[in-house]
PDB file of N, CA and C in Angstrom:
ATOM      1  N   GLN A 170      80.823 123.262 119.856  1.00 86.00           N
ATOM      2  CA  GLN A 170      81.404 122.996 118.566  1.00 86.00           C
ATOM      3  C   GLN A 170      80.375 123.141 117.336  1.00 86.00           C
ATOM      4  N   VAL A 171      80.802 123.987 116.523  1.00 94.00           N
ATOM      5  CA  VAL A 171      79.997 124.319 115.467  1.00 94.00           C
ATOM      6  C   VAL A 171      80.959 123.977 113.921  1.00 94.00           C
ATOM      7  N   GLN A 172      80.358 123.355 112.797  1.00 96.00           N
ATOM      8  CA  GLN A 172      80.716 123.181 111.633  1.00 96.00           C
ATOM      9  C   GLN A 172      79.964 123.783 110.508  1.00 96.00           C
ATOM     10  N   LEU A 173      80.667 124.350 109.581  1.00 97.00           N
ATOM     11  CA  LEU A 173      80.246 125.051 108.517  1.00 97.00           C
ATOM     12  C   LEU A 173      80.711 124.139 107.265  1.00 97.00           C
ATOM     13  N   VAL A 174      79.868 123.980 106.233  1.00 96.00           N
ATOM     14  CA  VAL A 174      79.955 123.209 105.199  1.00 96.00           C
ATOM     15  C   VAL A 174      79.439 124.264 103.879  1.00 96.00           C
ATOM     16  N   GLU A 175      80.118 124.531 103.100  1.00 96.00           N
ATOM     17  CA  GLU A 175      79.605 125.418 101.929  1.00 96.00           C
ATOM     18  C   GLU A 175      79.584 124.742 100.763  1.00 96.00           C
ATOM     19  N   SER A 176      78.569 124.995  99.927  1.00 95.00           N
ATOM     20  CA  SER A 176      78.461 124.099  98.500  1.00 95.00           C
ATOM     21  C   SER A 176      78.210 125.233  97.416  1.00 95.00           C
ATOM     22  N   GLY A 177      77.916 124.996  96.403  1.00 97.00           N
ATOM     23  CA  GLY A 177      77.174 125.584  95.354  1.00 97.00           C
ATOM     24  C   GLY A 177      78.412 126.689  94.335  1.00 97.00           C
ATOM     25  N   GLY A 178      79.599 126.335  94.726  1.00 96.00           N
ATOM     26  CA  GLY A 178      80.384 127.291  93.768  1.00 96.00           C
ATOM     27  C   GLY A 178      80.719 126.495  92.549  1.00 96.00           C
ATOM     28  N   GLY A 179      81.369 127.019  91.707  1.00 97.00           N
ATOM     29  CA  GLY A 179      81.733 126.579  90.094  1.00 97.00           C
ATOM     30  C   GLY A 179      82.303 127.605  89.372  1.00 97.00           C
ATOM     31  N   SER A 180      82.327 127.350  88.153  1.00 98.00           N
ATOM     32  CA  SER A 180      82.533 128.291  86.987  1.00 98.00           C
ATOM     33  C   SER A 180      81.447 128.630  86.219  1.00 98.00           C
ATOM     34  N   VAL A 181      81.487 130.133  86.034  1.00 98.00           N
ATOM     35  CA  VAL A 181      80.338 130.518  85.179  1.00 98.00           C
ATOM     36  C   VAL A 181      80.826 131.663  84.189  1.00 98.00           C
ATOM     37  N   GLN A 182      80.105 131.947  83.390  1.00 98.00           N
ATOM     38  CA  GLN A 182      80.462 133.121  82.387  1.00 98.00           C
ATOM     39  C   GLN A 182      79.709 134.580  83.069  1.00 98.00           C
ATOM     40  N   PRO A 183      80.454 135.657  82.530  1.00 98.00           N
ATOM     41  CA  PRO A 183      80.011 136.709  83.247  1.00 98.00           C
ATOM     42  C   PRO A 183      78.648 137.046  82.855  1.00 98.00           C
ATOM     43  N   GLY A 184      77.588 137.323  83.971  1.00 98.00           N
ATOM     44  CA  GLY A 184      76.340 137.805  83.702  1.00 98.00           C
ATOM     45  C   GLY A 184      75.791 136.680  84.189  1.00 98.00           C
ATOM     46  N   GLY A 185      76.254 135.419  84.665  1.00 98.00           N
ATOM     47  CA  GLY A 185      75.739 134.327  85.005  1.00 98.00           C
ATOM     48  C   GLY A 185      75.387 134.197  86.520  1.00 98.00           C
ATOM     49  N   SER A 186      74.878 133.294  87.123  1.00 98.00           N
ATOM     50  CA  SER A 186      74.264 133.132  88.345  1.00 98.00           C
ATOM     51  C   SER A 186      74.761 131.907  89.253  1.00 98.00           C
ATOM     52  N   LEU A 187      75.028 131.832  90.568  1.00 98.00           N
ATOM     53  CA  LEU A 187      75.368 131.023  91.271  1.00 98.00           C
ATOM     54  C   LEU A 187      74.407 131.031  92.562  1.00 98.00           C
ATOM     55  N   ARG A 188      74.154 130.223  93.163  1.00 98.00           N
ATOM     56  CA  ARG A 188      73.777 129.973  94.762  1.00 98.00           C
ATOM     57  C   ARG A 188      74.565 129.307  95.439  1.00 98.00           C
ATOM     58  N   LEU A 189      75.060 129.962  96.568  1.00 98.00           N
ATOM     59  CA  LEU A 189      75.939 129.323  97.407  1.00 98.00           C
ATOM     60  C   LEU A 189      74.884 128.882  98.665  1.00 98.00           C
ATOM     61  N   SER A 190      75.612 127.742  99.121  1.00 98.00           N
ATOM     62  CA  SER A 190      74.887 127.443 100.426  1.00 98.00           C
ATOM     63  C   SER A 190      75.968 127.282 101.740  1.00 98.00           C
ATOM     64  N   CYS A 191      75.523 127.393 102.789  1.00 97.00           N
ATOM     65  CA  CYS A 191      76.429 127.135 104.034  1.00 97.00           C
ATOM     66  C   CYS A 191      75.358 126.384 105.179  1.00 97.00           C
ATOM     67  N   THR A 192      75.764 125.283 105.565  1.00 96.00           N
ATOM     68  CA  THR A 192      75.034 124.527 106.402  1.00 96.00           C
ATOM     69  C   THR A 192      75.845 124.455 107.682  1.00 96.00           C
ATOM     70  N   ALA A 193      75.375 124.643 108.793  1.00 95.00           N
ATOM     71  CA  ALA A 193      75.861 124.625 110.011  1.00 95.00           C
ATOM     72  C   ALA A 193      75.481 123.465 110.861  1.00 95.00           C
ATOM     73  N   SER A 194      76.402 122.721 111.494  1.00 94.00           N
ATOM     74  CA  SER A 194      76.126 121.483 112.342  1.00 94.00           C
ATOM     75  C   SER A 194      76.459 122.049 113.835  1.00 94.00           C
ATOM     76  N   GLY A 195      75.778 121.415 114.762  1.00 92.00           N
ATOM     77  CA  GLY A 195      76.153 121.831 116.082  1.00 92.00           C
ATOM     78  C   GLY A 195      75.052 122.911 116.725  1.00 92.00           C
ATOM     79  N   THR A 196      75.478 123.130 117.887  1.00 90.00           N
ATOM     80  CA  THR A 196      74.446 123.924 118.557  1.00 90.00           C
ATOM     81  C   THR A 196      74.593 125.426 117.973  1.00 90.00           C
ATOM     82  N   ILE A 197      73.321 125.690 117.408  1.00 89.00           N
ATOM     83  CA  ILE A 197      73.177 127.200 116.798  1.00 89.00           C
ATOM     84  C   ILE A 197      72.073 127.665 117.768  1.00 89.00           C
ATOM     85  N   PHE A 198      72.557 129.257 118.233  1.00 89.00           N
ATOM     86  CA  PHE A 198      71.557 129.919 119.016  1.00 89.00           C
ATOM     87  C   PHE A 198      70.967 131.018 118.204  1.00 89.00           C
ATOM     88  N   SER A 199      69.742 131.375 118.797  1.00 86.00           N
ATOM     89  CA  SER A 199      69.037 132.367 118.275  1.00 86.00           C
ATOM     90  C   SER A 199      69.628 133.705 118.003  1.00 86.00           C
ATOM     91  N   SER A 200      70.676 134.142 118.726  1.00 87.00           N
ATOM     92  CA  SER A 200      71.408 135.314 118.658  1.00 87.00           C
ATOM     93  C   SER A 200      72.460 135.288 117.786  1.00 87.00           C
ATOM     94  N   ASP A 201      72.782 133.883 117.330  1.00 91.00           N
ATOM     95  CA  ASP A 201      73.788 133.692 116.173  1.00 91.00           C
ATOM     96  C   ASP A 201      73.862 134.456 115.028  1.00 91.00           C
ATOM     97  N   SER A 202      74.793 134.937 114.184  1.00 93.00           N
ATOM     98  CA  SER A 202      74.600 135.812 112.902  1.00 93.00           C
ATOM     99  C   SER A 202      75.618 134.832 112.236  1.00 93.00           C
ATOM    100  N   MET A 203      75.407 134.696 110.766  1.00 95.00           N
ATOM    101  CA  MET A 203      76.303 134.183 109.829  1.00 95.00           C
ATOM    102  C   MET A 203      76.617 134.930 108.719  1.00 95.00           C
ATOM    103  N   ALA A 204      77.795 134.884 108.222  1.00 97.00           N
ATOM    104  CA  ALA A 204      78.027 135.852 106.875  1.00 97.00           C
ATOM    105  C   ALA A 204      78.931 135.145 106.016  1.00 97.00           C
ATOM    106  N   TRP A 205      78.939 135.899 104.714  1.00 98.00           N
ATOM    107  CA  TRP A 205      79.755 135.360 103.736  1.00 98.00           C
ATOM    108  C   TRP A 205      80.869 136.393 103.408  1.00 98.00           C
ATOM    109  N   TYR A 206      82.167 135.636 103.582  1.00 98.00           N
ATOM    110  CA  TYR A 206      83.239 136.296 102.943  1.00 98.00           C
ATOM    111  C   TYR A 206      83.926 136.039 101.916  1.00 98.00           C
ATOM    112  N   ARG A 207      84.735 136.824 101.110  1.00 98.00           N
ATOM    113  CA  ARG A 207      85.414 136.251  99.765  1.00 98.00           C
ATOM    114  C   ARG A 207      86.781 136.642 100.132  1.00 98.00           C
ATOM    115  N   GLN A 208      87.742 135.807  99.210  1.00 98.00           N
ATOM    116  CA  GLN A 208      88.948 136.400  98.903  1.00 98.00           C
ATOM    117  C   GLN A 208      89.531 135.880  97.613  1.00 98.00           C
ATOM    118  N   GLY A 209      89.526 136.988  97.115  1.00 97.00           N
ATOM    119  CA  GLY A 209      90.168 137.218  95.607  1.00 97.00           C
ATOM    120  C   GLY A 209      91.665 136.602  95.392  1.00 97.00           C
ATOM    121  N   PRO A 210      92.032 136.567  94.293  1.00 93.00           N
ATOM    122  CA  PRO A 210      93.553 136.421  94.102  1.00 93.00           C
ATOM    123  C   PRO A 210      94.483 137.473  94.382  1.00 93.00           C
ATOM    124  N   GLY A 211      95.412 136.967  95.360  1.00 94.00           N
ATOM    125  CA  GLY A 211      96.066 138.520  95.789  1.00 94.00           C
ATOM    126  C   GLY A 211      95.419 139.380  96.471  1.00 94.00           C
ATOM    127  N   LYS A 212      94.102 139.076  97.032  1.00 96.00           N
ATOM    128  CA  LYS A 212      93.371 140.295  97.760  1.00 96.00           C
ATOM    129  C   LYS A 212      93.285 139.630  99.227  1.00 96.00           C
ATOM    130  N   GLU A 213      93.013 140.492 100.399  1.00 97.00           N
ATOM    131  CA  GLU A 213      92.388 140.113 101.574  1.00 97.00           C
ATOM    132  C   GLU A 213      91.188 139.664 101.412  1.00 97.00           C
ATOM    133  N   ARG A 214      90.803 138.929 102.625  1.00 97.00           N
ATOM    134  CA  ARG A 214      89.389 138.066 102.754  1.00 97.00           C
ATOM    135  C   ARG A 214      88.383 139.587 103.142  1.00 97.00           C
ATOM    136  N   ALA A 215      87.308 139.454 102.569  1.00 98.00           N
ATOM    137  CA  ALA A 215      86.483 140.843 102.692  1.00 98.00           C
ATOM    138  C   ALA A 215      84.971 140.506 103.019  1.00 98.00           C
ATOM    139  N   LEU A 216      84.515 140.741 103.754  1.00 98.00           N
ATOM    140  CA  LEU A 216      82.951 140.513 104.050  1.00 98.00           C
ATOM    141  C   LEU A 216      82.050 140.752 102.721  1.00 98.00           C
ATOM    142  N   VAL A 217      81.177 139.949 102.668  1.00 98.00           N
ATOM    143  CA  VAL A 217      80.341 140.136 101.339  1.00 98.00           C
ATOM    144  C   VAL A 217      78.785 140.477 101.989  1.00 98.00           C
ATOM    145  N   ALA A 218      78.324 139.690 102.933  1.00 98.00           N
ATOM    146  CA  ALA A 218      76.938 139.986 103.264  1.00 98.00           C
ATOM    147  C   ALA A 218      76.966 139.043 104.722  1.00 98.00           C
ATOM    148  N   THR A 219      75.902 139.679 105.424  1.00 97.00           N
ATOM    149  CA  THR A 219      75.634 138.931 106.985  1.00 97.00           C
ATOM    150  C   THR A 219      74.124 138.712 107.192  1.00 97.00           C
ATOM    151  N   TRP A 220      73.792 137.827 107.902  1.00 95.00           N
ATOM    152  CA  TRP A 220      72.540 137.583 108.164  1.00 95.00           C
ATOM    153  C   TRP A 220      72.438 136.939 109.561  1.00 95.00           C
ATOM    154  N   ASN A 221      71.069 137.164 110.225  1.00 91.00           N
ATOM    155  CA  ASN A 221      70.990 136.625 111.484  1.00 91.00           C
ATOM    156  C   ASN A 221      69.930 135.784 111.697  1.00 91.00           C
ATOM    157  N   TYR A 222      69.730 135.039 112.887  1.00 85.00           N
ATOM    158  CA  TYR A 222      68.588 133.986 112.981  1.00 85.00           C
ATOM    159  C   TYR A 222      67.536 134.723 113.359  1.00 85.00           C
ATOM    160  N   GLY A 223      67.471 136.037 113.705  1.00 86.00           N
ATOM    161  CA  GLY A 223      66.301 137.015 113.751  1.00 86.00           C
ATOM    162  C   GLY A 223      65.544 137.657 112.243  1.00 86.00           C
ATOM    163  N   GLY A 224      66.263 137.309 111.421  1.00 83.00           N
ATOM    164  CA  GLY A 224      66.076 137.694 109.904  1.00 83.00           C
ATOM    165  C   GLY A 224      66.715 138.954 109.554  1.00 83.00           C
ATOM    166  N   ALA A 225      67.268 139.773 110.262  1.00 92.00           N
ATOM    167  CA  ALA A 225      67.983 140.893 109.620  1.00 92.00           C
ATOM    168  C   ALA A 225      69.266 140.323 108.736  1.00 92.00           C
ATOM    169  N   SER A 226      69.395 141.166 107.790  1.00 95.00           N
ATOM    170  CA  SER A 226      70.653 140.935 106.687  1.00 95.00           C
ATOM    171  C   SER A 226      71.189 142.024 106.166  1.00 95.00           C
ATOM    172  N   ASN A 227      72.239 142.223 105.765  1.00 96.00           N
ATOM    173  CA  ASN A 227      72.984 143.294 104.955  1.00 96.00           C
ATOM    174  C   ASN A 227      73.826 142.725 104.079  1.00 96.00           C
ATOM    175  N   VAL A 228      73.920 143.482 102.828  1.00 97.00           N
ATOM    176  CA  VAL A 228      74.908 142.844 101.914  1.00 97.00           C
ATOM    177  C   VAL A 228      75.753 144.331 101.344  1.00 97.00           C
ATOM    178  N   GLU A 229      77.033 143.995 101.494  1.00 97.00           N
ATOM    179  CA  GLU A 229      77.911 145.076 101.225  1.00 97.00           C
ATOM    180  C   GLU A 229      77.600 145.993  99.824  1.00 97.00           C
ATOM    181  N   ASP A 230      77.919 147.198  99.939  1.00 97.00           N
ATOM    182  CA  ASP A 230      77.778 147.827  98.789  1.00 97.00           C
ATOM    183  C   ASP A 230      78.050 147.440  97.697  1.00 97.00           C
ATOM    184  N   PHE A 231      79.552 146.850  97.451  1.00 97.00           N
ATOM    185  CA  PHE A 231      80.100 146.747  96.435  1.00 97.00           C
ATOM    186  C   PHE A 231      79.530 145.245  95.505  1.00 97.00           C
ATOM    187  N   VAL A 232      78.658 144.743  96.159  1.00 97.00           N
ATOM    188  CA  VAL A 232      77.574 143.820  95.548  1.00 97.00           C
ATOM    189  C   VAL A 232      76.273 143.829  95.597  1.00 97.00           C
ATOM    190  N   LYS A 233      75.805 145.223  96.172  1.00 97.00           N
ATOM    191  CA  LYS A 233      74.341 145.219  96.402  1.00 97.00           C
ATOM    192  C   LYS A 233      73.756 145.555  95.019  1.00 97.00           C
ATOM    193  N   GLY A 234      72.490 144.980  94.941  1.00 97.00           N
ATOM    194  CA  GLY A 234      71.646 144.778  93.765  1.00 97.00           C
ATOM    195  C   GLY A 234      72.125 143.601  92.820  1.00 97.00           C
ATOM    196  N   ARG A 235      73.101 142.787  93.353  1.00 98.00           N
ATOM    197  CA  ARG A 235      73.539 141.604  92.585  1.00 98.00           C
ATOM    198  C   ARG A 235      73.477 140.472  93.499  1.00 98.00           C
ATOM    199  N   PHE A 236      73.660 140.621  94.661  1.00 98.00           N
ATOM    200  CA  PHE A 236      73.756 139.667  95.718  1.00 98.00           C
ATOM    201  C   PHE A 236      72.864 139.569  96.649  1.00 98.00           C
ATOM    202  N   THR A 237      72.016 138.621  97.019  1.00 98.00           N
ATOM    203  CA  THR A 237      71.051 138.496  98.126  1.00 98.00           C
ATOM    204  C   THR A 237      71.501 137.406  98.925  1.00 98.00           C
ATOM    205  N   ILE A 238      71.541 137.635 100.513  1.00 97.00           N
ATOM    206  CA  ILE A 238      71.782 136.665 101.463  1.00 97.00           C
ATOM    207  C   ILE A 238      70.330 136.278 102.070  1.00 97.00           C
ATOM    208  N   SER A 239      70.067 134.998 102.394  1.00 95.00           N
ATOM    209  CA  SER A 239      68.897 134.765 103.142  1.00 95.00           C
ATOM    210  C   SER A 239      69.424 133.388 103.952  1.00 95.00           C
ATOM    211  N   GLY A 240      68.095 133.040 104.690  1.00 94.00           N
ATOM    212  CA  GLY A 240      68.484 131.812 105.600  1.00 94.00           C
ATOM    213  C   GLY A 240      67.361 130.987 106.144  1.00 94.00           C
ATOM    214  N   ASP A 241      67.747 129.900 106.314  1.00 91.00           N
ATOM    215  CA  ASP A 241      66.486 128.921 106.686  1.00 91.00           C
ATOM    216  C   ASP A 241      67.071 128.584 108.155  1.00 91.00           C
ATOM    217  N   ASN A 242      66.143 128.905 109.198  1.00 87.00           N
ATOM    218  CA  ASN A 242      66.479 128.721 110.705  1.00 87.00           C
ATOM    219  C   ASN A 242      66.220 127.244 110.773  1.00 87.00           C
ATOM    220  N   ALA A 243      65.385 126.353 110.250  1.00 89.00           N
ATOM    221  CA  ALA A 243      65.080 125.105 110.526  1.00 89.00           C
ATOM    222  C   ALA A 243      66.160 124.503 109.863  1.00 89.00           C
ATOM    223  N   LYS A 244      66.848 124.597 108.607  1.00 91.00           N
ATOM    224  CA  LYS A 244      67.680 123.670 107.825  1.00 91.00           C
ATOM    225  C   LYS A 244      69.412 124.341 108.667  1.00 91.00           C
ATOM    226  N   LYS A 245      69.265 125.204 109.331  1.00 92.00           N
ATOM    227  CA  LYS A 245      70.476 125.958 109.908  1.00 92.00           C
ATOM    228  C   LYS A 245      71.431 126.422 108.459  1.00 92.00           C
ATOM    229  N   THR A 246      71.001 126.696 107.677  1.00 95.00           N
ATOM    230  CA  THR A 246      71.585 127.210 106.313  1.00 95.00           C
ATOM    231  C   THR A 246      71.485 128.533 105.880  1.00 95.00           C
ATOM    232  N   VAL A 247      72.540 129.202 105.459  1.00 96.00           N
ATOM    233  CA  VAL A 247      72.246 130.252 104.954  1.00 96.00           C
ATOM    234  C   VAL A 247      72.668 130.690 103.387  1.00 96.00           C
ATOM    235  N   TYR A 248      72.208 131.334 102.681  1.00 97.00           N
ATOM    236  CA  TYR A 248      72.262 131.198 101.129  1.00 97.00           C
ATOM    237  C   TYR A 248      73.025 132.546 100.653  1.00 97.00           C
ATOM    238  N   LEU A 249      73.778 132.599  99.603  1.00 98.00           N
ATOM    239  CA  LEU A 249      74.123 133.681  98.960  1.00 98.00           C
ATOM    240  C   LEU A 249      73.842 133.635  97.372  1.00 98.00           C
ATOM    241  N   GLU A 250      73.034 134.350  97.133  1.00 98.00           N
ATOM    242  CA  GLU A 250      72.355 134.304  95.682  1.00 98.00           C
ATOM    243  C   GLU A 250      73.040 135.438  95.036  1.00 98.00           C
ATOM    244  N   MET A 251      73.843 134.812  94.092  1.00 98.00           N
ATOM    245  CA  MET A 251      74.598 135.758  93.239  1.00 98.00           C
ATOM    246  C   MET A 251      74.394 135.837  91.809  1.00 98.00           C
ATOM    247  N   ASN A 252      73.895 137.062  91.266  1.00 98.00           N
ATOM    248  CA  ASN A 252      73.679 137.281  89.935  1.00 98.00           C
ATOM    249  C   ASN A 252      74.405 138.459  89.424  1.00 98.00           C
ATOM    250  N   ASN A 253      74.138 138.292  88.074  1.00 98.00           N
ATOM    251  CA  ASN A 253      75.070 139.020  87.118  1.00 98.00           C
ATOM    252  C   ASN A 253      76.378 139.301  87.505  1.00 98.00           C
ATOM    253  N   LEU A 254      77.171 137.986  87.649  1.00 98.00           N
ATOM    254  CA  LEU A 254      78.443 137.875  88.106  1.00 98.00           C
ATOM    255  C   LEU A 254      79.371 138.437  87.132  1.00 98.00           C
ATOM    256  N   ARG A 255      80.472 139.024  87.747  1.00 98.00           N
ATOM    257  CA  ARG A 255      81.476 139.758  86.949  1.00 98.00           C
ATOM    258  C   ARG A 255      82.755 138.983  87.414  1.00 98.00           C
ATOM    259  N   PRO A 256      83.732 139.056  86.365  1.00 97.00           N
ATOM    260  CA  PRO A 256      85.192 138.463  86.743  1.00 97.00           C
ATOM    261  C   PRO A 256      85.885 138.663  87.932  1.00 97.00           C
ATOM    262  N   GLU A 257      85.333 140.124  88.435  1.00 97.00           N
ATOM    263  CA  GLU A 257      86.032 140.493  89.758  1.00 97.00           C
ATOM    264  C   GLU A 257      85.269 139.715  90.754  1.00 97.00           C
ATOM    265  N   ASP A 258      84.448 139.154  90.586  1.00 98.00           N
ATOM    266  CA  ASP A 258      83.520 138.111  91.802  1.00 98.00           C
ATOM    267  C   ASP A 258      84.688 136.954  91.884  1.00 98.00           C
ATOM    268  N   THR A 259      85.483 136.748  91.101  1.00 98.00           N
ATOM    269  CA  THR A 259      86.163 135.579  91.330  1.00 98.00           C
ATOM    270  C   THR A 259      86.876 135.522  92.456  1.00 98.00           C
ATOM    271  N   ALA A 260      86.661 134.415  93.462  1.00 98.00           N
ATOM    272  CA  ALA A 260      87.274 134.574  94.548  1.00 98.00           C
ATOM    273  C   ALA A 260      86.724 133.165  95.313  1.00 98.00           C
ATOM    274  N   VAL A 261      87.459 132.890  96.412  1.00 98.00           N
ATOM    275  CA  VAL A 261      87.053 131.738  97.282  1.00 98.00           C
ATOM    276  C   VAL A 261      86.000 132.550  98.557  1.00 98.00           C
ATOM    277  N   TYR A 262      84.986 131.821  98.408  1.00 98.00           N
ATOM    278  CA  TYR A 262      83.837 132.268  99.291  1.00 98.00           C
ATOM    279  C   TYR A 262      83.851 131.382 100.601  1.00 98.00           C
ATOM    280  N   TYR A 263      83.805 132.106 101.582  1.00 98.00           N
ATOM    281  CA  TYR A 263      83.894 131.123 102.977  1.00 98.00           C
ATOM    282  C   TYR A 263      82.552 131.797 103.779  1.00 98.00           C
ATOM    283  N   CYS A 264      82.075 130.700 104.377  1.00 97.00           N
ATOM    284  CA  CYS A 264      80.913 130.898 105.651  1.00 97.00           C
ATOM    285  C   CYS A 264      81.640 131.163 106.975  1.00 97.00           C
ATOM    286  N   HIS A 265      81.070 132.354 107.468  1.00 97.00           N
ATOM    287  CA  HIS A 265      81.653 132.430 108.945  1.00 97.00           C
ATOM    288  C   HIS A 265      80.480 132.596 110.113  1.00 97.00           C
ATOM    289  N   LEU A 266      80.735 131.987 111.214  1.00 96.00           N
ATOM    290  CA  LEU A 266      80.000 132.258 112.365  1.00 96.00           C
ATOM    291  C   LEU A 266      80.813 132.545 113.448  1.00 96.00           C
ATOM    292  N   PRO A 267      80.531 133.988 114.084  1.00 94.00           N
ATOM    293  CA  PRO A 267      81.334 134.379 115.081  1.00 94.00           C
ATOM    294  C   PRO A 267      80.546 134.176 116.534  1.00 94.00           C
ATOM    295  N   ARG A 268      81.607 133.726 117.357  1.00 93.00           N
ATOM    296  CA  ARG A 268      80.696 133.740 118.688  1.00 93.00           C
ATOM    297  C   ARG A 268      82.115 134.676 119.653  1.00 93.00           C
ATOM    298  N   TRP A 269      81.833 134.906 120.842  1.00 90.00           N
ATOM    299  CA  TRP A 269      82.098 135.613 121.731  1.00 90.00           C
ATOM    300  C   TRP A 269      83.444 135.432 122.024  1.00 90.00           C
ATOM    301  N   ASP A 270      83.856 134.030 121.885  1.00 91.00           N
ATOM    302  CA  ASP A 270      85.211 133.383 122.280  1.00 91.00           C
ATOM    303  C   ASP A 270      86.116 132.589 121.195  1.00 91.00           C
ATOM    304  N   ARG A 271      85.333 132.537 120.125  1.00 93.00           N
ATOM    305  CA  ARG A 271      85.886 131.844 119.021  1.00 93.00           C
ATOM    306  C   ARG A 271      85.098 132.355 117.272  1.00 93.00           C
ATOM    307  N   GLN A 272      85.696 131.913 116.604  1.00 95.00           N
ATOM    308  CA  GLN A 272      85.385 132.213 115.126  1.00 95.00           C
ATOM    309  C   GLN A 272      85.306 130.989 114.441  1.00 95.00           C
ATOM    310  N   PHE A 273      84.040 130.437 113.729  1.00 96.00           N
ATOM    311  CA  PHE A 273      84.104 129.294 112.956  1.00 96.00           C
ATOM    312  C   PHE A 273      84.024 129.838 111.459  1.00 96.00           C
ATOM    313  N   TRP A 274      84.772 129.122 110.751  1.00 97.00           N
ATOM    314  CA  TRP A 274      84.942 129.220 109.221  1.00 97.00           C
ATOM    315  C   TRP A 274      84.645 127.851 108.284  1.00 97.00           C
ATOM    316  N   GLY A 275      84.022 128.050 107.610  1.00 97.00           N
ATOM    317  CA  GLY A 275      83.884 126.759 106.526  1.00 97.00           C
ATOM    318  C   GLY A 275      85.117 126.866 105.785  1.00 97.00           C
ATOM    319  N   GLN A 276      85.147 125.847 104.820  1.00 96.00           N
ATOM    320  CA  GLN A 276      86.585 125.425 104.088  1.00 96.00           C
ATOM    321  C   GLN A 276      86.770 126.413 102.957  1.00 96.00           C
ATOM    322  N   GLY A 277      85.482 126.812 102.508  1.00 97.00           N
ATOM    323  CA  GLY A 277      85.653 127.802 101.302  1.00 97.00           C
ATOM    324  C   GLY A 277      85.005 126.967 100.154  1.00 97.00           C
ATOM    325  N   THR A 278      84.326 127.617  99.132  1.00 97.00           N
ATOM    326  CA  THR A 278      84.025 127.180  97.868  1.00 97.00           C
ATOM    327  C   THR A 278      84.440 128.139  96.699  1.00 97.00           C
ATOM    328  N   GLN A 279      85.070 127.797  95.710  1.00 98.00           N
ATOM    329  CA  GLN A 279      85.610 128.767  94.823  1.00 98.00           C
ATOM    330  C   GLN A 279      84.716 129.139  93.714  1.00 98.00           C
ATOM    331  N   VAL A 280      84.470 130.336  93.400  1.00 98.00           N
ATOM    332  CA  VAL A 280      83.907 130.808  92.314  1.00 98.00           C
ATOM    333  C   VAL A 280      84.533 131.237  91.221  1.00 98.00           C
ATOM    334  N   THR A 281      84.547 130.960  90.084  1.00 98.00           N
ATOM    335  CA  THR A 281      84.973 131.599  89.044  1.00 98.00           C
ATOM    336  C   THR A 281      84.385 131.883  87.901  1.00 98.00           C
ATOM    337  N   VAL A 282      84.695 133.502  87.694  1.00 98.00           N
ATOM    338  CA  VAL A 282      83.607 134.041  86.636  1.00 98.00           C
ATOM    339  C   VAL A 282      84.721 134.380  85.544  1.00 98.00           C
ATOM    340  N   SER A 283      84.544 133.798  84.118  1.00 97.00           N
ATOM    341  CA  SER A 283      85.383 133.813  83.466  1.00 97.00           C
ATOM    342  C   SER A 283      84.827 133.469  82.046  1.00 97.00           C
ATOM    343  N   SER A 284      85.084 134.188  80.906  1.00 95.00           N
ATOM    344  CA  SER A 284      84.499 133.671  79.722  1.00 95.00           C
ATOM    345  C   SER A 284      85.439 132.996  78.759  1.00 95.00           C
TER     346      SER A 284
END
């Protein structure tokens, strides 16, 4: 069993920055990957970035250059550094860990970008 707990959301003005954290508890394997998704108002949940315990990472094109994903194996934590935030980045951000037999999701953390 895995539990994911996100933190770091909040309200910022356009151009601001936030760093989200997701810490996993339970058994984590070196083959595991973790990801950040987001769901904006009236929108479907969308993949933002992925990271695995081998160190590989990817950030989707629509946030590339502004968002960075990283992780700390020892802390079982993945981070999403978000810079130059825009109003369209407003969403609930979810942490995700997929396994072959089930999906694990965090509870989500709200990010609001508004002047």
